[in-house]
mmCIF file of N, CA and C in Angstrom:
data_model
loop_
_atom_site.group_PDB
_atom_site.id
_atom_site.type_symbol
_atom_site.label_atom_id
_atom_site.label_comp_id
_atom_site.label_asym_id
_atom_site.label_seq_id
_atom_site.Cartn_x
_atom_site.Cartn_y
_atom_site.Cartn_z
ATOM 1 N N THR A 1 -204.245 73.020 -122.234
ATOM 2 C CA THR A 1 -203.156 73.351 -122.719
ATOM 3 C C THR A 1 -203.295 73.101 -124.104
ATOM 4 N N LEU A 2 -203.031 73.618 -125.156
ATOM 5 C CA LEU A 2 -203.481 74.019 -126.658
ATOM 6 C C LEU A 2 -202.094 73.757 -127.467
ATOM 7 N N ASN A 3 -201.656 72.902 -128.703
ATOM 8 C CA ASN A 3 -200.727 72.686 -129.155
ATOM 9 C C ASN A 3 -200.840 72.324 -130.132
ATOM 10 N N THR A 4 -199.273 71.870 -130.668
ATOM 11 C CA THR A 4 -199.324 70.419 -131.422
ATOM 12 C C THR A 4 -198.524 69.430 -131.483
ATOM 13 N N PHE A 5 -198.079 69.273 -129.894
ATOM 14 C CA PHE A 5 -197.422 68.268 -129.640
ATOM 15 C C PHE A 5 -198.389 67.211 -129.272
ATOM 16 N N GLN A 6 -198.413 65.600 -130.143
ATOM 17 C CA GLN A 6 -199.234 64.882 -129.554
ATOM 18 C C GLN A 6 -198.285 63.238 -128.820
ATOM 19 N N ASP A 7 -197.856 62.710 -127.908
ATOM 20 C CA ASP A 7 -197.464 61.735 -127.345
ATOM 21 C C ASP A 7 -197.206 60.746 -128.379
ATOM 22 N N GLN A 8 -196.967 60.307 -127.831
ATOM 23 C CA GLN A 8 -195.842 58.926 -128.724
ATOM 24 C C GLN A 8 -197.247 57.793 -129.658
ATOM 25 N N GLU A 9 -198.171 58.001 -127.740
ATOM 26 C CA GLU A 9 -199.167 56.618 -127.566
ATOM 27 C C GLU A 9 -200.137 57.037 -128.812
ATOM 28 N N TYR A 10 -200.699 58.968 -129.740
ATOM 29 C CA TYR A 10 -201.067 58.680 -130.351
ATOM 30 C C TYR A 10 -201.432 58.618 -131.436
ATOM 31 N N ASP A 11 -199.623 57.615 -131.706
ATOM 32 C CA ASP A 11 -199.274 56.596 -133.519
ATOM 33 C C ASP A 11 -199.951 55.654 -133.500
ATOM 34 N N ALA A 12 -200.616 55.313 -132.376
ATOM 35 C CA ALA A 12 -201.573 53.948 -132.435
ATOM 36 C C ALA A 12 -203.302 53.929 -133.143
ATOM 37 N N VAL A 13 -203.652 55.168 -132.846
ATOM 38 C CA VAL A 13 -205.142 55.420 -133.245
ATOM 39 C C VAL A 13 -205.208 56.383 -134.234
ATOM 40 N N SER A 14 -206.052 55.711 -135.017
ATOM 41 C CA SER A 14 -206.612 56.444 -136.257
ATOM 42 C C SER A 14 -207.216 57.131 -136.340
ATOM 43 N N TRP A 15 -206.876 58.583 -136.559
ATOM 44 C CA TRP A 15 -207.316 59.528 -136.548
ATOM 45 C C TRP A 15 -207.591 59.959 -138.118
ATOM 46 N N ASN A 16 -208.733 61.204 -138.250
ATOM 47 C CA ASN A 16 -209.126 62.007 -139.454
ATOM 48 C C ASN A 16 -207.696 62.641 -140.238
ATOM 49 N N GLY A 17 -207.680 63.730 -139.228
ATOM 50 C CA GLY A 17 -206.697 64.875 -139.387
ATOM 51 C C GLY A 17 -205.903 64.815 -139.938
ATOM 52 N N THR A 18 -205.246 65.163 -140.957
ATOM 53 C CA THR A 18 -203.688 65.597 -140.762
ATOM 54 C C THR A 18 -203.257 66.823 -140.084
ATOM 55 N N ASN A 19 -203.650 67.654 -139.637
ATOM 56 C CA ASN A 19 -203.478 68.901 -139.153
ATOM 57 C C ASN A 19 -204.433 69.546 -137.655
ATOM 58 N N PRO A 20 -203.655 68.019 -136.775
ATOM 59 C CA PRO A 20 -204.551 68.964 -135.233
ATOM 60 C C PRO A 20 -204.573 69.415 -134.678
ATOM 61 N N LEU A 21 -205.432 70.523 -133.773
ATOM 62 C CA LEU A 21 -205.047 70.885 -132.972
ATOM 63 C C LEU A 21 -205.160 70.070 -131.690
ATOM 64 N N ILE A 22 -203.827 70.053 -130.636
ATOM 65 C CA ILE A 22 -204.064 68.218 -129.582
ATOM 66 C C ILE A 22 -204.863 69.672 -128.000
ATOM 67 N N ILE A 23 -205.684 68.992 -127.420
ATOM 68 C CA ILE A 23 -205.692 69.310 -126.209
ATOM 69 C C ILE A 23 -205.144 68.693 -125.091
ATOM 70 N N HIS A 24 -204.464 69.236 -123.842
ATOM 71 C CA HIS A 24 -203.681 68.470 -123.286
ATOM 72 C C HIS A 24 -204.428 68.151 -121.590
ATOM 73 N N ARG A 25 -205.105 68.957 -121.507
ATOM 74 C CA ARG A 25 -205.633 69.358 -120.356
ATOM 75 C C ARG A 25 -207.356 69.974 -120.538
ATOM 76 N N LEU A 26 -207.890 70.116 -120.059
ATOM 77 C CA LEU A 26 -209.048 70.412 -120.199
ATOM 78 C C LEU A 26 -209.370 70.436 -118.249
ATOM 79 N N CYS A 27 -209.398 71.562 -117.752
ATOM 80 C CA CYS A 27 -209.930 72.136 -115.805
ATOM 81 C C CYS A 27 -210.856 73.073 -115.438
ATOM 82 N N VAL A 28 -211.827 72.870 -115.167
ATOM 83 C CA VAL A 28 -212.323 73.554 -114.331
ATOM 84 C C VAL A 28 -212.528 74.071 -112.909
ATOM 85 N N HIS A 29 -211.781 74.932 -112.237
ATOM 86 C CA HIS A 29 -212.370 74.664 -110.741
ATOM 87 C C HIS A 29 -213.902 74.047 -110.110
ATOM 88 N N PRO A 30 -213.510 73.207 -109.214
ATOM 89 C CA PRO A 30 -214.559 73.007 -108.721
ATOM 90 C C PRO A 30 -215.685 74.123 -108.410
ATOM 91 N N ASN A 31 -214.954 75.049 -107.627
ATOM 92 C CA ASN A 31 -216.600 76.003 -108.006
ATOM 93 C C ASN A 31 -216.839 76.530 -109.055
ATOM 94 N N TYR A 32 -216.273 76.367 -109.744
ATOM 95 C CA TYR A 32 -217.609 76.609 -111.210
ATOM 96 C C TYR A 32 -217.762 75.697 -112.411
ATOM 97 N N ALA A 33 -217.679 74.315 -111.891
ATOM 98 C CA ALA A 33 -218.177 73.841 -112.041
ATOM 99 C C ALA A 33 -219.723 73.436 -112.818
ATOM 100 N N GLY A 34 -219.701 72.879 -113.119
ATOM 101 C CA GLY A 34 -221.392 72.513 -113.651
ATOM 102 C C GLY A 34 -222.545 74.331 -113.975
ATOM 103 N N LYS A 35 -221.261 75.195 -114.703
ATOM 104 C CA LYS A 35 -221.900 76.371 -114.785
ATOM 105 C C LYS A 35 -221.650 76.736 -116.614
ATOM 106 N N GLY A 36 -220.944 75.625 -117.064
ATOM 107 C CA GLY A 36 -220.455 75.613 -118.995
ATOM 108 C C GLY A 36 -219.728 75.917 -118.383
ATOM 109 N N ASN A 37 -219.066 76.081 -117.533
ATOM 110 C CA ASN A 37 -217.778 76.681 -118.577
ATOM 111 C C ASN A 37 -216.729 75.913 -119.430
ATOM 112 N N ALA A 38 -216.621 74.209 -119.405
ATOM 113 C CA ALA A 38 -215.605 73.840 -119.966
ATOM 114 C C ALA A 38 -216.323 73.674 -121.211
ATOM 115 N N LYS A 39 -217.425 73.936 -121.630
ATOM 116 C CA LYS A 39 -217.956 74.479 -122.861
ATOM 117 C C LYS A 39 -217.185 75.690 -123.285
ATOM 118 N N THR A 40 -217.594 77.088 -122.315
ATOM 119 C CA THR A 40 -216.571 77.695 -122.944
ATOM 120 C C THR A 40 -215.805 77.444 -123.508
ATOM 121 N N LEU A 41 -214.839 77.393 -122.592
ATOM 122 C CA LEU A 41 -213.354 76.651 -123.121
ATOM 123 C C LEU A 41 -213.576 76.069 -124.013
ATOM 124 N N MET A 42 -214.537 74.718 -124.419
ATOM 125 C CA MET A 42 -213.866 74.121 -125.342
ATOM 126 C C MET A 42 -214.323 74.455 -126.858
ATOM 127 N N ALA A 43 -215.493 75.672 -127.016
ATOM 128 C CA ALA A 43 -215.697 76.566 -127.546
ATOM 129 C C ALA A 43 -214.872 77.348 -127.930
ATOM 130 N N PHE A 44 -213.938 77.681 -127.105
ATOM 131 C CA PHE A 44 -212.558 78.880 -127.398
ATOM 132 C C PHE A 44 -211.337 77.495 -128.049
ATOM 133 N N ALA A 45 -211.687 76.954 -127.949
ATOM 134 C CA ALA A 45 -210.360 75.659 -128.452
ATOM 135 C C ALA A 45 -210.570 75.264 -130.323
ATOM 136 N N GLU A 46 -212.251 75.038 -130.540
ATOM 137 C CA GLU A 46 -212.568 75.252 -131.667
ATOM 138 C C GLU A 46 -212.810 76.692 -132.586
ATOM 139 N N ASN A 47 -212.760 77.678 -132.379
ATOM 140 C CA ASN A 47 -212.534 78.754 -132.747
ATOM 141 C C ASN A 47 -211.237 78.806 -133.136
ATOM 142 N N HIS A 48 -210.244 78.865 -132.055
ATOM 143 C CA HIS A 48 -209.223 79.242 -132.423
ATOM 144 C C HIS A 48 -208.192 78.157 -133.680
ATOM 145 N N ALA A 49 -209.293 76.017 -133.679
ATOM 146 C CA ALA A 49 -208.464 75.487 -134.394
ATOM 147 C C ALA A 49 -209.434 75.877 -135.660
ATOM 148 N N SER A 50 -210.868 77.145 -136.061
ATOM 149 C CA SER A 50 -211.161 77.195 -137.379
ATOM 150 C C SER A 50 -210.394 78.431 -137.440
ATOM 151 N N ARG A 51 -209.101 79.696 -136.835
ATOM 152 C CA ARG A 51 -209.228 80.998 -137.822
ATOM 153 C C ARG A 51 -207.800 80.193 -138.199
ATOM 154 N N ASN A 52 -207.045 79.428 -137.149
ATOM 155 C CA ASN A 52 -205.808 78.826 -137.801
ATOM 156 C C ASN A 52 -205.236 77.508 -138.079
ATOM 157 N N GLY A 53 -206.352 77.092 -139.566
ATOM 158 C CA GLY A 53 -206.359 76.394 -140.038
ATOM 159 C C GLY A 53 -206.252 74.933 -140.004
ATOM 160 N N PHE A 54 -206.354 74.671 -139.038
ATOM 161 C CA PHE A 54 -206.287 73.070 -138.206
ATOM 162 C C PHE A 54 -207.720 72.296 -138.666
ATOM 163 N N ASP A 55 -207.693 70.873 -139.149
ATOM 164 C CA ASP A 55 -208.241 70.606 -139.511
ATOM 165 C C ASP A 55 -209.491 69.701 -138.408
ATOM 166 N N SER A 56 -208.460 70.046 -137.539
ATOM 167 C CA SER A 56 -209.204 68.088 -136.180
ATOM 168 C C SER A 56 -208.759 68.964 -134.787
ATOM 169 N N ILE A 57 -208.955 68.607 -133.937
ATOM 170 C CA ILE A 57 -208.982 69.209 -133.035
ATOM 171 C C ILE A 57 -209.068 67.761 -132.065
ATOM 172 N N ARG A 58 -207.646 66.796 -131.154
ATOM 173 C CA ARG A 58 -207.300 65.580 -131.003
ATOM 174 C C ARG A 58 -207.781 66.045 -129.633
ATOM 175 N N LEU A 59 -208.011 64.707 -128.286
ATOM 176 C CA LEU A 59 -207.945 64.521 -127.236
ATOM 177 C C LEU A 59 -208.232 63.378 -126.538
ATOM 178 N N ASP A 60 -207.595 63.128 -125.459
ATOM 179 C CA ASP A 60 -207.534 61.572 -124.600
ATOM 180 C C ASP A 60 -208.793 61.867 -123.383
ATOM 181 N N ALA A 61 -209.213 61.496 -123.296
ATOM 182 C CA ALA A 61 -209.728 61.565 -121.752
ATOM 183 C C ALA A 61 -209.325 60.080 -120.600
ATOM 184 N N PHE A 62 -209.608 60.211 -119.457
ATOM 185 C CA PHE A 62 -209.566 58.999 -118.716
ATOM 186 C C PHE A 62 -210.353 58.041 -118.546
ATOM 187 N N ALA A 63 -210.691 57.209 -118.838
ATOM 188 C CA ALA A 63 -212.139 56.020 -118.863
ATOM 189 C C ALA A 63 -212.697 56.195 -117.434
ATOM 190 N N GLN A 64 -212.477 56.791 -117.066
ATOM 191 C CA GLN A 64 -213.365 56.666 -115.203
ATOM 192 C C GLN A 64 -213.509 57.537 -115.190
ATOM 193 N N ASN A 65 -213.992 58.776 -116.504
ATOM 194 C CA ASN A 65 -214.437 60.127 -115.841
ATOM 195 C C ASN A 65 -215.737 60.245 -116.621
ATOM 196 N N PRO A 66 -216.158 59.916 -116.085
ATOM 197 C CA PRO A 66 -217.559 59.506 -116.844
ATOM 198 C C PRO A 66 -217.818 61.587 -116.973
ATOM 199 N N ILE A 67 -217.746 61.967 -116.700
ATOM 200 C CA ILE A 67 -218.454 63.375 -116.771
ATOM 201 C C ILE A 67 -217.778 64.547 -117.603
ATOM 202 N N ALA A 68 -216.105 63.653 -118.211
ATOM 203 C CA ALA A 68 -215.039 64.381 -119.086
ATOM 204 C C ALA A 68 -216.079 64.233 -120.376
ATOM 205 N N LEU A 69 -215.970 62.749 -120.521
ATOM 206 C CA LEU A 69 -216.496 61.414 -121.212
ATOM 207 C C LEU A 69 -217.796 61.979 -122.015
ATOM 208 N N LYS A 70 -218.823 61.946 -120.746
ATOM 209 C CA LYS A 70 -219.982 63.049 -121.837
ATOM 210 C C LYS A 70 -219.745 64.431 -122.234
ATOM 211 N N LEU A 71 -219.262 65.112 -121.696
ATOM 212 C CA LEU A 71 -218.950 66.172 -122.696
ATOM 213 C C LEU A 71 -218.523 66.089 -123.850
ATOM 214 N N TYR A 72 -217.353 66.258 -123.826
ATOM 215 C CA TYR A 72 -216.776 65.116 -124.908
ATOM 216 C C TYR A 72 -218.297 64.629 -126.389
ATOM 217 N N ARG A 73 -218.884 63.480 -125.795
ATOM 218 C CA ARG A 73 -219.498 63.009 -126.692
ATOM 219 C C ARG A 73 -220.279 64.406 -126.928
ATOM 220 N N ASN A 74 -221.049 64.449 -125.968
ATOM 221 C CA ASN A 74 -222.208 65.571 -126.516
ATOM 222 C C ASN A 74 -221.812 67.202 -127.560
ATOM 223 N N LEU A 75 -220.057 67.055 -127.563
ATOM 224 C CA LEU A 75 -219.443 68.506 -128.130
ATOM 225 C C LEU A 75 -219.064 67.323 -129.777
ATOM 226 N N LYS A 76 -219.817 66.538 -129.856
ATOM 227 C CA LYS A 76 -219.529 65.647 -131.258
ATOM 228 C C LYS A 76 -218.892 65.298 -131.189
ATOM 229 N N PHE A 77 -218.113 65.316 -130.644
ATOM 230 C CA PHE A 77 -216.171 64.397 -130.566
ATOM 231 C C PHE A 77 -216.567 62.467 -130.737
ATOM 232 N N ILE A 78 -215.905 62.522 -131.904
ATOM 233 C CA ILE A 78 -216.170 61.168 -132.754
ATOM 234 C C ILE A 78 -214.283 59.954 -131.485
ATOM 235 N N GLU A 79 -214.969 58.734 -131.160
ATOM 236 C CA GLU A 79 -214.179 58.169 -130.081
ATOM 237 C C GLU A 79 -213.097 57.971 -131.633
ATOM 238 N N ARG A 80 -211.936 57.788 -131.198
ATOM 239 C CA ARG A 80 -211.071 56.648 -132.180
ATOM 240 C C ARG A 80 -209.921 55.894 -131.766
ATOM 241 N N GLY A 81 -210.302 55.689 -130.640
ATOM 242 C CA GLY A 81 -209.434 54.234 -130.076
ATOM 243 C C GLY A 81 -208.994 55.141 -128.680
ATOM 244 N N SER A 82 -208.653 54.386 -128.263
ATOM 245 C CA SER A 82 -207.943 54.408 -126.614
ATOM 246 C C SER A 82 -206.233 53.623 -126.041
ATOM 247 N N ILE A 83 -205.862 54.306 -125.006
ATOM 248 C CA ILE A 83 -204.450 54.435 -124.877
ATOM 249 C C ILE A 83 -204.038 54.403 -123.909
ATOM 250 N N VAL A 84 -202.724 53.677 -123.526
ATOM 251 C CA VAL A 84 -202.828 53.101 -122.157
ATOM 252 C C VAL A 84 -201.845 54.659 -121.413
ATOM 253 N N PHE A 85 -201.539 55.313 -120.911
ATOM 254 C CA PHE A 85 -200.921 55.970 -119.767
ATOM 255 C C PHE A 85 -200.514 55.783 -118.547
ATOM 256 N N ARG A 86 -199.997 55.374 -118.038
ATOM 257 C CA ARG A 86 -199.343 55.414 -116.202
ATOM 258 C C ARG A 86 -200.928 55.049 -115.074
ATOM 259 N N LYS A 87 -202.119 56.808 -115.569
ATOM 260 C CA LYS A 87 -203.007 56.279 -114.933
ATOM 261 C C LYS A 87 -203.830 54.784 -115.095
ATOM 262 N N GLY A 88 -203.775 54.458 -116.526
ATOM 263 C CA GLY A 88 -204.266 53.769 -116.956
ATOM 264 C C GLY A 88 -205.626 54.118 -118.492
ATOM 265 N N LEU A 89 -206.143 53.409 -118.515
ATOM 266 C CA LEU A 89 -207.042 53.069 -119.625
ATOM 267 C C LEU A 89 -207.763 54.757 -120.059
ATOM 268 N N PHE A 90 -207.245 55.524 -121.950
ATOM 269 C CA PHE A 90 -207.867 56.908 -121.811
ATOM 270 C C PHE A 90 -208.309 56.437 -123.446
ATOM 271 N N LEU A 91 -209.499 57.293 -123.465
ATOM 272 C CA LEU A 91 -210.386 57.004 -124.371
ATOM 273 C C LEU A 91 -209.695 58.522 -125.262
ATOM 274 N N CYS A 92 -209.589 58.238 -126.352
ATOM 275 C CA CYS A 92 -208.848 59.298 -127.772
ATOM 276 C C CYS A 92 -210.470 59.686 -128.485
ATOM 277 N N PHE A 93 -210.328 61.118 -128.624
ATOM 278 C CA PHE A 93 -211.319 61.371 -129.620
ATOM 279 C C PHE A 93 -211.071 62.565 -130.065
ATOM 280 N N GLU A 94 -211.396 63.098 -130.863
ATOM 281 C CA GLU A 94 -211.408 63.657 -132.310
ATOM 282 C C GLU A 94 -212.477 64.195 -133.250
ATOM 283 N N LYS A 95 -212.523 66.074 -133.164
ATOM 284 C CA LYS A 95 -213.395 66.515 -133.578
ATOM 285 C C LYS A 95 -212.992 66.645 -134.952
ATOM 286 N N GLU A 96 -213.658 66.806 -136.073
ATOM 287 C CA GLU A 96 -213.286 67.287 -137.487
ATOM 288 C C GLU A 96 -213.495 69.060 -137.509
ATOM 289 N N ILE A 97 -212.635 70.246 -138.059
ATOM 290 C CA ILE A 97 -213.399 71.633 -137.712
ATOM 291 C C ILE A 97 -212.745 71.518 -139.392
ATOM 292 N N GLN A 98 -213.719 72.962 -139.117
ATOM 293 C CA GLN A 98 -213.948 73.782 -140.317
ATOM 294 C C GLN A 98 -213.402 75.233 -140.347
ATOM 295 N N ASN A 99 -211.832 74.853 -141.469
ATOM 296 C CA ASN A 99 -211.768 76.439 -141.547
ATOM 297 C C ASN A 99 -212.113 77.995 -141.563
ATOM 298 N N ASP A 100 -211.896 78.656 -141.527
ATOM 299 C CA ASP A 100 -212.214 79.513 -141.584
ATOM 300 C C ASP A 100 -211.003 80.529 -142.824
ATOM 301 N N LEU A 101 -210.343 79.434 -142.692
ATOM 302 C CA LEU A 101 -209.640 80.313 -143.876
ATOM 303 C C LEU A 101 -210.037 80.157 -145.315
#
């Protein structure tokens, strides 16, 4: 899910961007996991952000999801802080985007 809605919990995080695109969910069916599909979806999000004037991408990931954390770190997302949702601790990541505009 890509949009501009941020949960209220994001207000406590020190973000750099001022016009962010928010990624709420990134899901890959288990039958297609490990084949680069998550990277492809993230590349789509980055291209979309660049083409549409966003200056960063923000997302959070469950702190106990090592696969997601590794993906975002490998894609050069920077950890900006953490928040707590019903499920537990989530790490907040941001990547600054170069605009195509």
